[in-house]
Every structure is written in C-alpha cells, then in structure tokens.
Amino acid sequence: MGTEKEMSFLDHLEELRWHLVRSTICIMVVAIILFIYQKTVYDDFLLAHLNPDFITYRWFCDAFKKLGMESDFCNITFNAKLQSLSPTNQLMNAMWSSFILGLIISFPYIIWEMMKFITPGLTENEQKKSKGFIFVATLLLILGLLFSYYIIVPMSVYFFYNYQITETIVNNFQFDSYITLITNTLLGVSVVFELPLVVYFLTKFGLITPEFLKKYRKHALVLVLVVSAIITPPDVTSQVIVAIPILVLYEVSIVVSRFLVKKQKEA
C-alpha cells in the first residue's frame, strides 16, 4: 500500500514535470520568434517611448491643453541614441529581452498547463470554474500590460530622461539599463494586476481574511503612493493616475476575499 502511494506521488511529480517542460518549450519558441524579429521588437515596441510623438505624450498634452494648463508633454525631446559599452551587450540583451517578453506572452498557456495539472484534484464544480480562472488571469495580464506600456513606462522614461541634478551632468544612458527598465516594468506591473487572483487563493487556503485586508488598507494606500512617487514624474497628477488602478485592484481583492469567505461559510 505504501509503495502504491509512493508511486502515485512519483507519477504526480512526473506529470508536473511534463507540464513544466511544455510551458518552458512554449516560452522558448515565442522567445526565439521574438529574437528573430528583434529589430522590429526593439524599434516598434521597446524603444517606441523615445519617440516624442508617442501616443501617451500626445494624450497628456491634449488633456492639459483642455484644462488650460501648460505641460512639458507638449515639448518633449529625447536623446534617442543609447550606448552599448560591451561587445556582447546587444546580443545578451536581445536574448534576455526575448525571454522576458516570451514569458509574458506565454503566460495564458502556462496558466492553462497549470490548471490541467490541478484540475483532476478539484470538485466537478471547481473544474467548471477553471476556464473562468484562465480567462480572468489573462484579462488581468492584458490590462496590466496596457497600463504599464501606455502609462507607467512613458512617465518613467519622460521623468528619468528629464531629471538632471545640474547641467554639468549629462544623461547618456546605457541601452541595456533602459531596456531592463522597460521589461521589468512590464513584467512587474503585470504581476501586480494579478492581485485579486492571488488574494482569492490566499483566502481559499485560510492565509488571509477580508478583515485583514481592511485593517491594513491605510498601510496599502501609503505603500501604493510611495511606489507611484518612485515610478512617475514628481507631480501629483501623475502619481494619482498610477495609484488609482492599483487601489481599485486592492478594493476588488477585498470584495473577492469577502465573497469567497461567505461561500465557504454557506458550504
């Protein structure tokens, strides 16, 4: 009997291994495709924020004009040339960026593979809900990507390019640091936007409660404002624009946690 349980456990490990292998293959295939078309990926996606006519800059310029306010977004200038200081710098950065973007694009498939592994241990009702979980996870990922690419990244690029302690110091950035800023922001914000699902599972396993989330709401507000101040230009408008969606996600997480606890009590 012990041998059967041991074999059953090993079978589960083997099954998990193949789910991870297929997920890794998906990431690598997407990464290779992105690496092949690296010039297009860099010119039209990763370096697009260095174009003064980028859509976000025009949005903010028009918005401030309608409010009757002057804005530097209407007169943006960038030194679009980035430095590469090592012979292998561009190659290694292209490979790493392709991998990170491949991971982000492959996320829905990875979630699908993980749900295939988990589903056999769920109840029939939970199995039906698993498709909804994949849809919600993908939707939150897309929202996170759009928000980071069109709001946070342009603000960050604008701020760091224009921040200068003294005119004696000239901003002349290394391209790998710049690309890392873009890819890390895209990946990090996408993960943050999965907060409601993370809270769902933490609540399901009894690790947090709606009361806990409400108790530390003020702490979360301070943390969000600090993060917003770090990643945006130093003006209140920009910080509020970034902070609002994150706070909304936090409130949604409280609702999700409360709903789940209520269902558990009814069951």
PDB file of C-alpha atoms in Angstrom:
ATOM      1  CA  MET A   1       0.000   0.000   0.000  1.00  0.00           C
ATOM      2  CA  GLY A   2       2.866   2.388   0.865  1.00  0.00           C
ATOM      3  CA  THR A   3       4.519   1.529  -2.465  1.00  0.00           C
ATOM      4  CA  GLU A   4       1.339   2.430  -4.355  1.00  0.00           C
ATOM      5  CA  LYS A   5       1.146   5.798  -2.595  1.00  0.00           C
ATOM      6  CA  GLU A   6       4.830   6.408  -3.322  1.00  0.00           C
ATOM      7  CA  MET A   7       4.345   5.523  -6.991  1.00  0.00           C
ATOM      8  CA  SER A   8       1.252   7.713  -7.116  1.00  0.00           C
ATOM      9  CA  PHE A   9       3.267  10.620  -5.704  1.00  0.00           C
ATOM     10  CA  LEU A  10       6.063   9.994  -8.194  1.00  0.00           C
ATOM     11  CA  ASP A  11       3.522   9.828 -11.001  1.00  0.00           C
ATOM     12  CA  HIS A  12       2.244  13.256  -9.964  1.00  0.00           C
ATOM     13  CA  LEU A  13       5.788  14.630  -9.975  1.00  0.00           C
ATOM     14  CA  GLU A  14       6.342  13.185 -13.446  1.00  0.00           C
ATOM     15  CA  GLU A  15       3.114  14.739 -14.676  1.00  0.00           C
ATOM     16  CA  LEU A  16       4.071  18.104 -13.178  1.00  0.00           C
ATOM     17  CA  ARG A  17       7.471  17.851 -14.848  1.00  0.00           C
ATOM     18  CA  TRP A  18       5.880  17.458 -18.283  1.00  0.00           C
ATOM     19  CA  HIS A  19       3.563  20.412 -17.678  1.00  0.00           C
ATOM     20  CA  LEU A  20       6.625  22.487 -16.811  1.00  0.00           C
ATOM     21  CA  VAL A  21       8.528  21.152 -19.829  1.00  0.00           C
ATOM     22  CA  ARG A  22       5.711  22.090 -22.211  1.00  0.00           C
ATOM     23  CA  SER A  23       5.429  25.532 -20.615  1.00  0.00           C
ATOM     24  CA  THR A  24       9.179  26.059 -20.977  1.00  0.00           C
ATOM     25  CA  ILE A  25       9.062  24.955 -24.623  1.00  0.00           C
ATOM     26  CA  CYS A  26       6.278  27.464 -25.289  1.00  0.00           C
ATOM     27  CA  ILE A  27       8.295  30.273 -23.700  1.00  0.00           C
ATOM     28  CA  MET A  28      11.401  29.343 -25.684  1.00  0.00           C
ATOM     29  CA  VAL A  29       9.527  29.090 -29.009  1.00  0.00           C
ATOM     30  CA  VAL A  30       7.984  32.538 -28.515  1.00  0.00           C
ATOM     31  CA  ALA A  31      11.355  33.916 -27.371  1.00  0.00           C
ATOM     32  CA  ILE A  32      13.103  32.539 -30.477  1.00  0.00           C
ATOM     33  CA  ILE A  33      10.477  34.105 -32.750  1.00  0.00           C
ATOM     34  CA  LEU A  34      10.910  37.455 -30.977  1.00  0.00           C
ATOM     35  CA  PHE A  35      14.698  37.132 -31.232  1.00  0.00           C
ATOM     36  CA  ILE A  36      14.454  36.517 -34.983  1.00  0.00           C
ATOM     37  CA  TYR A  37      12.415  39.710 -35.349  1.00  0.00           C
ATOM     38  CA  GLN A  38      14.435  41.610 -32.753  1.00  0.00           C
ATOM     39  CA  LYS A  39      14.837  44.783 -34.852  1.00  0.00           C
ATOM     40  CA  THR A  40      11.075  45.161 -35.160  1.00  0.00           C
ATOM     41  CA  VAL A  41      10.569  44.342 -31.469  1.00  0.00           C
ATOM     42  CA  TYR A  42      13.081  46.989 -30.416  1.00  0.00           C
ATOM     43  CA  ASP A  43      12.195  49.746 -32.907  1.00  0.00           C
ATOM     44  CA  ASP A  44       8.416  49.427 -32.725  1.00  0.00           C
ATOM     45  CA  PHE A  45       7.918  48.259 -29.133  1.00  0.00           C
ATOM     46  CA  LEU A  46      10.772  48.549 -26.639  1.00  0.00           C
ATOM     47  CA  LEU A  47      12.180  51.850 -27.975  1.00  0.00           C
ATOM     48  CA  ALA A  48       8.852  53.364 -29.024  1.00  0.00           C
ATOM     49  CA  HIS A  49       8.719  55.601 -25.936  1.00  0.00           C
ATOM     50  CA  LEU A  50      11.712  57.592 -27.188  1.00  0.00           C
ATOM     51  CA  ASN A  51       9.516  58.989 -29.947  1.00  0.00           C
ATOM     52  CA  PRO A  52       8.161  62.428 -28.872  1.00  0.00           C
ATOM     53  CA  ASP A  53       5.003  61.628 -30.858  1.00  0.00           C
ATOM     54  CA  PHE A  54       4.250  58.507 -28.805  1.00  0.00           C
ATOM     55  CA  ILE A  55       0.503  58.359 -28.263  1.00  0.00           C
ATOM     56  CA  THR A  56       0.657  58.773 -24.468  1.00  0.00           C
ATOM     57  CA  TYR A  57       2.606  62.020 -24.699  1.00  0.00           C
ATOM     58  CA  ARG A  58       0.013  63.372 -27.135  1.00  0.00           C
ATOM     59  CA  TRP A  59      -2.833  62.264 -24.828  1.00  0.00           C
ATOM     60  CA  PHE A  60      -1.377  64.131 -21.858  1.00  0.00           C
ATOM     61  CA  CYS A  61      -0.539  67.177 -23.951  1.00  0.00           C
ATOM     62  CA  ASP A  62      -4.122  67.377 -25.236  1.00  0.00           C
ATOM     63  CA  ALA A  63      -5.547  66.751 -21.750  1.00  0.00           C
ATOM     64  CA  PHE A  64      -3.543  69.569 -20.168  1.00  0.00           C
ATOM     65  CA  LYS A  65      -4.451  71.916 -23.029  1.00  0.00           C
ATOM     66  CA  LYS A  66      -8.161  71.239 -22.460  1.00  0.00           C
ATOM     67  CA  LEU A  67      -7.654  72.055 -18.776  1.00  0.00           C
ATOM     68  CA  GLY A  68      -5.961  75.303 -19.796  1.00  0.00           C
ATOM     69  CA  MET A  69      -2.636  74.224 -18.338  1.00  0.00           C
ATOM     70  CA  GLU A  70       0.834  74.199 -19.857  1.00  0.00           C
ATOM     71  CA  SER A  71       2.653  70.878 -19.956  1.00  0.00           C
ATOM     72  CA  ASP A  72       6.149  69.686 -20.846  1.00  0.00           C
ATOM     73  CA  PHE A  73       4.489  66.714 -22.551  1.00  0.00           C
ATOM     74  CA  CYS A  74       3.813  69.069 -25.495  1.00  0.00           C
ATOM     75  CA  ASN A  75       7.529  69.819 -25.933  1.00  0.00           C
ATOM     76  CA  ILE A  76       9.305  66.549 -25.284  1.00  0.00           C
ATOM     77  CA  THR A  77      12.796  65.988 -26.629  1.00  0.00           C
ATOM     78  CA  PHE A  78      14.863  62.843 -26.175  1.00  0.00           C
ATOM     79  CA  ASN A  79      18.420  61.916 -26.939  1.00  0.00           C
ATOM     80  CA  ALA A  80      17.299  58.817 -28.832  1.00  0.00           C
ATOM     81  CA  LYS A  81      20.830  57.380 -29.002  1.00  0.00           C
ATOM     82  CA  LEU A  82      21.643  54.769 -26.367  1.00  0.00           C
ATOM     83  CA  GLN A  83      25.108  53.437 -25.569  1.00  0.00           C
ATOM     84  CA  SER A  84      26.362  49.874 -25.801  1.00  0.00           C
ATOM     85  CA  LEU A  85      29.603  49.573 -23.827  1.00  0.00           C
ATOM     86  CA  SER A  86      30.410  45.895 -24.291  1.00  0.00           C
ATOM     87  CA  PRO A  87      30.934  43.724 -27.397  1.00  0.00           C
ATOM     88  CA  THR A  88      28.372  41.198 -26.161  1.00  0.00           C
ATOM     89  CA  ASN A  89      25.970  43.767 -24.697  1.00  0.00           C
ATOM     90  CA  GLN A  90      23.481  43.909 -27.558  1.00  0.00           C
ATOM     91  CA  LEU A  91      23.380  40.156 -28.151  1.00  0.00           C
ATOM     92  CA  MET A  92      22.866  39.275 -24.484  1.00  0.00           C
ATOM     93  CA  ASN A  93      20.241  41.964 -24.044  1.00  0.00           C
ATOM     94  CA  ALA A  94      18.351  40.801 -27.139  1.00  0.00           C
ATOM     95  CA  MET A  95      18.334  37.242 -25.798  1.00  0.00           C
ATOM     96  CA  TRP A  96      17.224  38.248 -22.292  1.00  0.00           C
ATOM     97  CA  SER A  97      14.536  40.641 -23.538  1.00  0.00           C
ATOM     98  CA  SER A  98      13.203  37.979 -25.896  1.00  0.00           C
ATOM     99  CA  PHE A  99      12.967  35.568 -22.964  1.00  0.00           C
ATOM    100  CA  ILE A 100      11.134  38.060 -20.683  1.00  0.00           C
ATOM    101  CA  LEU A 101       8.666  39.006 -23.429  1.00  0.00           C
ATOM    102  CA  GLY A 102       8.281  35.327 -24.296  1.00  0.00           C
ATOM    103  CA  LEU A 103       7.404  34.635 -20.650  1.00  0.00           C
ATOM    104  CA  ILE A 104       4.793  37.398 -20.621  1.00  0.00           C
ATOM    105  CA  ILE A 105       3.197  36.341 -23.915  1.00  0.00           C
ATOM    106  CA  SER A 106       3.190  32.671 -22.883  1.00  0.00           C
ATOM    107  CA  PHE A 107       1.521  33.395 -19.539  1.00  0.00           C
ATOM    108  CA  PRO A 108      -2.014  32.300 -20.596  1.00  0.00           C
ATOM    109  CA  TYR A 109      -0.640  28.986 -21.880  1.00  0.00           C
ATOM    110  CA  ILE A 110       1.367  28.471 -18.663  1.00  0.00           C
ATOM    111  CA  ILE A 111      -1.778  29.074 -16.601  1.00  0.00           C
ATOM    112  CA  TRP A 112      -3.647  26.586 -18.818  1.00  0.00           C
ATOM    113  CA  GLU A 113      -0.955  23.947 -18.254  1.00  0.00           C
ATOM    114  CA  MET A 114      -1.015  24.504 -14.501  1.00  0.00           C
ATOM    115  CA  MET A 115      -4.798  24.240 -14.420  1.00  0.00           C
ATOM    116  CA  LYS A 116      -4.580  20.945 -16.349  1.00  0.00           C
ATOM    117  CA  PHE A 117      -2.338  19.641 -13.580  1.00  0.00           C
ATOM    118  CA  ILE A 118      -4.553  20.922 -10.752  1.00  0.00           C
ATOM    119  CA  THR A 119      -7.976  20.155 -12.263  1.00  0.00           C
ATOM    120  CA  PRO A 120      -8.068  16.367 -11.526  1.00  0.00           C
ATOM    121  CA  GLY A 121      -7.902  17.158  -7.799  1.00  0.00           C
ATOM    122  CA  LEU A 122     -10.799  19.622  -7.918  1.00  0.00           C
ATOM    123  CA  THR A 123     -14.501  19.031  -7.475  1.00  0.00           C
ATOM    124  CA  GLU A 124     -16.745  18.957 -10.549  1.00  0.00           C
ATOM    125  CA  ASN A 125     -17.993  22.467  -9.781  1.00  0.00           C
ATOM    126  CA  GLU A 126     -14.436  23.792  -9.366  1.00  0.00           C
ATOM    127  CA  GLN A 127     -13.406  22.172 -12.647  1.00  0.00           C
ATOM    128  CA  LYS A 128     -16.128  24.105 -14.454  1.00  0.00           C
ATOM    129  CA  LYS A 129     -14.838  27.340 -12.931  1.00  0.00           C
ATOM    130  CA  SER A 130     -11.245  26.672 -14.010  1.00  0.00           C
ATOM    131  CA  LYS A 131     -11.869  28.035 -17.521  1.00  0.00           C
ATOM    132  CA  GLY A 132     -13.148  31.245 -15.967  1.00  0.00           C
ATOM    133  CA  PHE A 133      -9.976  31.447 -13.896  1.00  0.00           C
ATOM    134  CA  ILE A 134      -7.817  31.229 -17.032  1.00  0.00           C
ATOM    135  CA  PHE A 135      -9.909  33.943 -18.702  1.00  0.00           C
ATOM    136  CA  VAL A 136      -9.702  36.290 -15.695  1.00  0.00           C
ATOM    137  CA  ALA A 137      -5.943  35.718 -15.279  1.00  0.00           C
ATOM    138  CA  THR A 138      -5.370  36.503 -18.972  1.00  0.00           C
ATOM    139  CA  LEU A 139      -7.624  39.564 -18.853  1.00  0.00           C
ATOM    140  CA  LEU A 140      -5.801  40.968 -15.813  1.00  0.00           C
ATOM    141  CA  LEU A 141      -2.468  40.309 -17.526  1.00  0.00           C
ATOM    142  CA  ILE A 142      -3.563  42.233 -20.636  1.00  0.00           C
ATOM    143  CA  LEU A 143      -4.856  45.138 -18.534  1.00  0.00           C
ATOM    144  CA  GLY A 144      -1.551  45.214 -16.638  1.00  0.00           C
ATOM    145  CA  LEU A 145       0.453  45.222 -19.860  1.00  0.00           C
ATOM    146  CA  LEU A 146      -1.614  48.017 -21.412  1.00  0.00           C
ATOM    147  CA  PHE A 147      -1.451  50.124 -18.255  1.00  0.00           C
ATOM    148  CA  SER A 148       2.301  49.677 -17.836  1.00  0.00           C
ATOM    149  CA  TYR A 149       3.127  50.188 -21.532  1.00  0.00           C
ATOM    150  CA  TYR A 150       0.938  53.239 -22.122  1.00  0.00           C
ATOM    151  CA  ILE A 151       1.017  54.904 -18.697  1.00  0.00           C
ATOM    152  CA  ILE A 152       3.825  53.859 -16.354  1.00  0.00           C
ATOM    153  CA  VAL A 153       6.629  53.309 -18.875  1.00  0.00           C
ATOM    154  CA  PRO A 154       6.129  56.627 -20.767  1.00  0.00           C
ATOM    155  CA  MET A 155       6.039  58.520 -17.450  1.00  0.00           C
ATOM    156  CA  SER A 156       9.159  56.751 -16.227  1.00  0.00           C
ATOM    157  CA  VAL A 157      11.061  57.385 -19.473  1.00  0.00           C
ATOM    158  CA  TYR A 158       9.971  61.031 -19.506  1.00  0.00           C
ATOM    159  CA  PHE A 159      10.988  61.534 -15.865  1.00  0.00           C
ATOM    160  CA  PHE A 160      14.401  59.839 -15.979  1.00  0.00           C
ATOM    161  CA  TYR A 161      15.357  61.474 -19.270  1.00  0.00           C
ATOM    162  CA  ASN A 162      14.500  64.926 -17.957  1.00  0.00           C
ATOM    163  CA  TYR A 163      15.773  64.548 -14.389  1.00  0.00           C
ATOM    164  CA  GLN A 164      19.061  66.389 -14.029  1.00  0.00           C
ATOM    165  CA  ILE A 165      20.812  67.486 -10.832  1.00  0.00           C
ATOM    166  CA  THR A 166      22.983  70.025 -12.654  1.00  0.00           C
ATOM    167  CA  GLU A 167      23.732  70.913 -16.278  1.00  0.00           C
ATOM    168  CA  THR A 168      27.284  69.699 -15.725  1.00  0.00           C
ATOM    169  CA  ILE A 169      25.916  66.131 -15.655  1.00  0.00           C
ATOM    170  CA  VAL A 170      24.626  64.860 -18.989  1.00  0.00           C
ATOM    171  CA  ASN A 171      22.176  61.977 -19.277  1.00  0.00           C
ATOM    172  CA  ASN A 172      23.651  59.479 -21.721  1.00  0.00           C
ATOM    173  CA  PHE A 173      22.113  56.123 -20.865  1.00  0.00           C
ATOM    174  CA  GLN A 174      23.309  52.583 -21.492  1.00  0.00           C
ATOM    175  CA  PHE A 175      20.815  50.816 -23.673  1.00  0.00           C
ATOM    176  CA  ASP A 176      20.708  47.621 -21.608  1.00  0.00           C
ATOM    177  CA  SER A 177      19.718  49.616 -18.485  1.00  0.00           C
ATOM    178  CA  TYR A 178      16.988  51.321 -20.489  1.00  0.00           C
ATOM    179  CA  ILE A 179      15.606  48.065 -21.921  1.00  0.00           C
ATOM    180  CA  THR A 180      15.755  46.439 -18.477  1.00  0.00           C
ATOM    181  CA  LEU A 181      13.643  49.311 -17.121  1.00  0.00           C
ATOM    182  CA  ILE A 182      11.014  48.635 -19.799  1.00  0.00           C
ATOM    183  CA  THR A 183      10.892  44.834 -19.495  1.00  0.00           C
ATOM    184  CA  ASN A 184      10.976  44.822 -15.676  1.00  0.00           C
ATOM    185  CA  THR A 185       8.142  47.355 -15.552  1.00  0.00           C
ATOM    186  CA  LEU A 186       6.020  45.332 -17.970  1.00  0.00           C
ATOM    187  CA  LEU A 187       6.606  42.112 -16.032  1.00  0.00           C
ATOM    188  CA  GLY A 188       6.249  43.681 -12.574  1.00  0.00           C
ATOM    189  CA  VAL A 189       3.009  45.561 -13.269  1.00  0.00           C
ATOM    190  CA  SER A 190       1.510  42.505 -14.973  1.00  0.00           C
ATOM    191  CA  VAL A 191       2.178  40.520 -11.791  1.00  0.00           C
ATOM    192  CA  VAL A 192       0.662  43.286  -9.616  1.00  0.00           C
ATOM    193  CA  PHE A 193      -2.522  43.201 -11.698  1.00  0.00           C
ATOM    194  CA  GLU A 194      -2.951  39.532 -10.728  1.00  0.00           C
ATOM    195  CA  LEU A 195      -3.521  40.679  -7.122  1.00  0.00           C
ATOM    196  CA  PRO A 196      -7.245  39.725  -6.992  1.00  0.00           C
ATOM    197  CA  LEU A 197      -6.442  36.144  -8.024  1.00  0.00           C
ATOM    198  CA  VAL A 198      -3.578  35.919  -5.526  1.00  0.00           C
ATOM    199  CA  VAL A 199      -5.911  37.132  -2.783  1.00  0.00           C
ATOM    200  CA  TYR A 200      -8.514  34.595  -3.908  1.00  0.00           C
ATOM    201  CA  PHE A 201      -6.152  31.659  -3.365  1.00  0.00           C
ATOM    202  CA  LEU A 202      -4.685  33.053  -0.142  1.00  0.00           C
ATOM    203  CA  THR A 203      -8.222  33.408   1.205  1.00  0.00           C
ATOM    204  CA  LYS A 204      -9.169  29.956  -0.025  1.00  0.00           C
ATOM    205  CA  PHE A 205      -6.286  28.429   1.932  1.00  0.00           C
ATOM    206  CA  GLY A 206      -7.119  30.497   5.019  1.00  0.00           C
ATOM    207  CA  LEU A 207      -3.936  32.601   4.929  1.00  0.00           C
ATOM    208  CA  ILE A 208      -5.728  35.982   4.829  1.00  0.00           C
ATOM    209  CA  THR A 209      -9.214  37.308   5.517  1.00  0.00           C
ATOM    210  CA  PRO A 210     -11.270  40.306   4.350  1.00  0.00           C
ATOM    211  CA  GLU A 211     -10.828  41.768   7.839  1.00  0.00           C
ATOM    212  CA  PHE A 212      -7.044  41.556   7.481  1.00  0.00           C
ATOM    213  CA  LEU A 213      -7.168  43.375   4.129  1.00  0.00           C
ATOM    214  CA  LYS A 214      -9.453  46.086   5.513  1.00  0.00           C
ATOM    215  CA  LYS A 215      -7.326  46.504   8.636  1.00  0.00           C
ATOM    216  CA  TYR A 216      -4.211  47.207   6.571  1.00  0.00           C
ATOM    217  CA  ARG A 217      -5.948  49.292   3.890  1.00  0.00           C
ATOM    218  CA  LYS A 218      -4.271  52.501   5.099  1.00  0.00           C
ATOM    219  CA  HIS A 219      -0.875  50.821   5.042  1.00  0.00           C
ATOM    220  CA  ALA A 220      -1.568  49.638   1.482  1.00  0.00           C
ATOM    221  CA  LEU A 221      -2.561  53.176   0.478  1.00  0.00           C
ATOM    222  CA  VAL A 222       0.736  54.592   1.782  1.00  0.00           C
ATOM    223  CA  LEU A 223       2.717  51.851   0.038  1.00  0.00           C
ATOM    224  CA  VAL A 224       0.919  52.451  -3.274  1.00  0.00           C
ATOM    225  CA  LEU A 225       1.548  56.206  -3.087  1.00  0.00           C
ATOM    226  CA  VAL A 226       5.233  55.631  -2.348  1.00  0.00           C
ATOM    227  CA  VAL A 227       5.560  53.265  -5.321  1.00  0.00           C
ATOM    228  CA  SER A 228       3.675  55.723  -7.531  1.00  0.00           C
ATOM    229  CA  ALA A 229       6.002  58.536  -6.464  1.00  0.00           C
ATOM    230  CA  ILE A 230       9.054  56.428  -7.350  1.00  0.00           C
ATOM    231  CA  ILE A 231       7.964  55.315 -10.834  1.00  0.00           C
ATOM    232  CA  THR A 232       6.299  58.522 -12.046  1.00  0.00           C
ATOM    233  CA  PRO A 233       7.322  62.137 -12.589  1.00  0.00           C
ATOM    234  CA  PRO A 234       7.226  64.172  -9.347  1.00  0.00           C
ATOM    235  CA  ASP A 235       3.781  65.719  -9.752  1.00  0.00           C
ATOM    236  CA  VAL A 236       0.535  64.839  -8.024  1.00  0.00           C
ATOM    237  CA  THR A 237      -1.434  64.229 -11.229  1.00  0.00           C
ATOM    238  CA  SER A 238       0.912  61.509 -12.485  1.00  0.00           C
ATOM    239  CA  GLN A 239       1.042  59.792  -9.107  1.00  0.00           C
ATOM    240  CA  VAL A 240      -2.752  59.704  -8.838  1.00  0.00           C
ATOM    241  CA  ILE A 241      -3.078  58.293 -12.365  1.00  0.00           C
ATOM    242  CA  VAL A 242      -0.808  55.393 -11.410  1.00  0.00           C
ATOM    243  CA  ALA A 243      -2.170  54.885  -7.887  1.00  0.00           C
ATOM    244  CA  ILE A 244      -5.893  54.710  -8.741  1.00  0.00           C
ATOM    245  CA  PRO A 245      -5.892  51.395 -10.680  1.00  0.00           C
ATOM    246  CA  ILE A 246      -3.734  49.702  -8.029  1.00  0.00           C
ATOM    247  CA  LEU A 247      -6.040  50.879  -5.241  1.00  0.00           C
ATOM    248  CA  VAL A 248      -9.050  49.715  -7.256  1.00  0.00           C
ATOM    249  CA  LEU A 249      -7.418  46.281  -7.544  1.00  0.00           C
ATOM    250  CA  TYR A 250      -6.914  46.252  -3.780  1.00  0.00           C
ATOM    251  CA  GLU A 251     -10.579  47.040  -3.169  1.00  0.00           C
ATOM    252  CA  VAL A 252     -11.607  44.385  -5.707  1.00  0.00           C
ATOM    253  CA  SER A 253      -9.402  41.928  -3.811  1.00  0.00           C
ATOM    254  CA  ILE A 254     -11.281  42.709  -0.578  1.00  0.00           C
ATOM    255  CA  VAL A 255     -14.602  42.042  -2.336  1.00  0.00           C
ATOM    256  CA  VAL A 256     -13.247  38.788  -3.769  1.00  0.00           C
ATOM    257  CA  SER A 257     -11.995  37.683  -0.357  1.00  0.00           C
ATOM    258  CA  ARG A 258     -15.301  38.563   1.341  1.00  0.00           C
ATOM    259  CA  PHE A 259     -17.312  36.725  -1.342  1.00  0.00           C
ATOM    260  CA  LEU A 260     -15.183  33.601  -1.009  1.00  0.00           C
ATOM    261  CA  VAL A 261     -15.420  33.551   2.800  1.00  0.00           C
ATOM    262  CA  LYS A 262     -19.194  33.909   2.555  1.00  0.00           C
ATOM    263  CA  LYS A 263     -19.389  30.970   0.121  1.00  0.00           C
ATOM    264  CA  GLN A 264     -17.192  28.849   2.368  1.00  0.00           C
ATOM    265  CA  LYS A 265     -19.418  29.544   5.371  1.00  0.00           C
ATOM    266  CA  GLU A 266     -22.556  28.652   3.371  1.00  0.00           C
ATOM    267  CA  ALA A 267     -20.921  25.404   2.248  1.00  0.00           C
TER     268      ALA A 267
END
